[in-house]
Amino acid sequence: MRRAGLGRALRHTLVALAICAVFGVRPARAEETEWRGAGAVGGALLGAEATLLAEALGGVRPTWAYFLGALGGAALGGYVGHRIEQRARPEISQAVLGAGILFVIPTAVWFGNLHAPRPPRAGAESRRPRHRAPPQTRRAGSVGG
């Protein structure tokens, strides 16, 4: 059983070597690439993050407000990032993208901390009105009581 598996592995290796020999293996070389879109994406991330944090700090509660705010912030940030990308050196747009990626996790942590459920404060329960249990009433046909 093991020999059959070994024969199949040998056969696959020979096929792979034959493909490499036929098509040839060329040496790899680095080519310069253009960083298109880095400023726009980074700006969109930063805009959405800034909007979410501002809304969370302001105490906004409805979920739809966060979606609309993040969408608007991302659109405005993307536009500003695109303009930066057109007018600045590529390193600047790469830095904007890096900053946008860098602040994703801290924004999520801060946002989560601002909206995490809080335990009741000490003494807060004594200030709540105490509700009494409704009085027991007899039902028709009940025995006892």
Coordinates of C-alpha atoms in Angstrom, one line a residue:
M1 CA 0.0 0.0 0.0
R2 CA 2.8 2.4 0.8
R3 CA 4.7 1.6 -2.4
A4 CA 1.6 2.6 -4.4
G5 CA 1.5 6.0 -2.7
L6 CA 5.3 6.5 -3.2
G7 CA 4.9 5.6 -6.9
R8 CA 2.2 8.2 -7.3
A9 CA 4.2 10.9 -5.6
L10 CA 7.2 10.1 -7.8
R11 CA 5.0 10.2 -10.9
H12 CA 3.6 13.7 -9.8
T13 CA 7.1 15.0 -9.2
L14 CA 8.3 13.9 -12.6
V15 CA 5.2 15.5 -14.3
A16 CA 6.0 18.8 -12.4
L17 CA 9.6 18.7 -13.5
A18 CA 8.6 18.0 -17.1
I19 CA 6.2 21.0 -17.1
C20 CA 9.0 23.2 -15.7
A21 CA 11.4 22.0 -18.4
V22 CA 9.0 22.5 -21.2
F23 CA 7.8 26.0 -20.2
G24 CA 11.1 27.1 -18.7
V25 CA 11.7 28.9 -15.5
R26 CA 12.6 32.5 -15.8
P27 CA 14.4 34.3 -13.0
A28 CA 12.2 36.7 -11.1
R29 CA 12.9 40.4 -11.2
A30 CA 11.3 43.3 -9.4
E31 CA 9.4 45.9 -11.4
E32 CA 8.4 49.4 -10.3
T33 CA 4.7 49.6 -9.6
E34 CA 2.4 52.6 -9.3
W35 CA 0.5 53.1 -6.1
R36 CA -2.9 53.9 -7.4
G37 CA -5.7 54.3 -5.0
A38 CA -3.6 54.2 -1.8
G39 CA -4.5 57.8 -0.8
A40 CA -8.2 57.3 -1.6
V41 CA -8.5 54.1 0.4
G42 CA -6.5 55.4 3.3
G43 CA -8.6 58.6 3.3
A44 CA -11.8 56.6 3.3
L45 CA -10.7 54.5 6.2
L46 CA -9.6 57.6 8.2
G47 CA -12.8 59.4 7.4
A48 CA -15.0 56.5 8.5
E49 CA -13.0 56.0 11.6
A50 CA -13.1 59.6 12.6
T51 CA -16.8 59.8 12.1
L52 CA -17.5 56.6 14.1
L53 CA -15.4 57.9 17.0
A54 CA -17.1 61.3 17.0
E55 CA -20.5 59.7 17.0
A56 CA -19.6 57.3 19.8
L57 CA -18.2 60.1 21.9
G58 CA -21.3 62.1 21.3
G59 CA -23.5 59.3 22.6
V60 CA -25.3 58.5 19.4
R61 CA -27.5 55.4 19.9
P62 CA -29.3 54.5 16.6
T63 CA -27.4 52.0 14.5
W64 CA -28.6 53.6 11.2
A65 CA -26.8 56.8 12.3
Y66 CA -23.5 55.0 12.5
F67 CA -24.0 53.4 9.1
L68 CA -24.8 56.7 7.5
G69 CA -22.1 58.6 9.3
A70 CA -19.4 56.0 8.4
L71 CA -20.6 56.1 4.8
G72 CA -20.5 59.9 4.6
G73 CA -17.1 60.0 6.4
A74 CA -15.7 57.4 4.1
A75 CA -16.9 59.2 1.0
L76 CA -15.5 62.5 2.1
G77 CA -12.2 60.9 3.3
G78 CA -11.9 59.0 0.0
Y79 CA -12.3 62.3 -1.9
V80 CA -9.7 64.1 0.2
G81 CA -7.3 61.1 -0.1
H82 CA -7.7 61.0 -3.8
R83 CA -6.9 64.7 -4.0
I84 CA -3.8 64.2 -1.8
E85 CA -2.8 61.3 -4.1
Q86 CA -3.0 63.5 -7.2
R87 CA -1.0 66.3 -5.7
A88 CA 1.6 64.7 -3.4
R89 CA 4.4 62.3 -3.7
P90 CA 3.5 58.6 -3.6
E91 CA 5.1 58.3 -0.1
I92 CA 2.4 60.6 1.2
S93 CA -0.5 58.6 -0.1
Q94 CA 1.2 55.4 1.2
A95 CA 1.4 57.1 4.6
V96 CA -2.3 57.9 4.5
L97 CA -3.1 54.3 3.7
G98 CA -0.9 53.1 6.5
A99 CA -2.5 55.5 9.0
G100 CA -6.0 54.3 7.9
I101 CA -5.0 50.7 8.4
L102 CA -3.2 51.4 11.6
F103 CA -6.2 53.0 13.3
V104 CA -8.8 50.3 12.4
I105 CA -8.2 48.2 15.6
P106 CA -7.9 51.1 18.0
T107 CA -11.1 52.6 16.6
A108 CA -12.9 49.2 17.1
V109 CA -11.6 49.0 20.7
W110 CA -12.6 52.5 21.6
F111 CA -16.0 52.2 19.9
G112 CA -16.6 48.9 21.8
N113 CA -15.6 50.4 25.1
L114 CA -17.9 53.4 24.6
H115 CA -20.8 51.1 23.9
A116 CA -20.1 48.2 26.3
P117 CA -22.8 47.5 28.9
R118 CA -21.9 49.0 32.2
P119 CA -22.6 47.4 35.6
P120 CA -24.9 49.5 37.8
R121 CA -23.2 51.9 40.1
A122 CA -23.1 51.3 43.9
G123 CA -26.2 52.7 45.5
A124 CA -28.1 53.0 42.3
E125 CA -30.4 50.2 43.1
S126 CA -31.5 51.8 46.4
R127 CA -32.7 54.8 44.4
R128 CA -34.9 52.8 42.1
P129 CA -38.6 52.6 43.1
R130 CA -39.5 49.3 44.6
H131 CA -42.4 47.6 43.0
R132 CA -44.6 45.5 45.1
A133 CA -45.9 42.2 43.9
P134 CA -49.5 42.4 42.8
P135 CA -52.0 41.2 45.4
Q136 CA -53.1 37.6 45.1
T137 CA -56.6 37.2 43.9
R138 CA -58.8 34.2 44.1
R139 CA -59.8 32.6 40.9
A140 CA -63.3 31.2 40.5
G141 CA -63.4 27.6 41.3
S142 CA -60.1 27.5 43.3
V143 CA -60.0 25.6 46.5
G144 CA -58.5 27.0 49.7
G145 CA -57.1 30.4 50.3

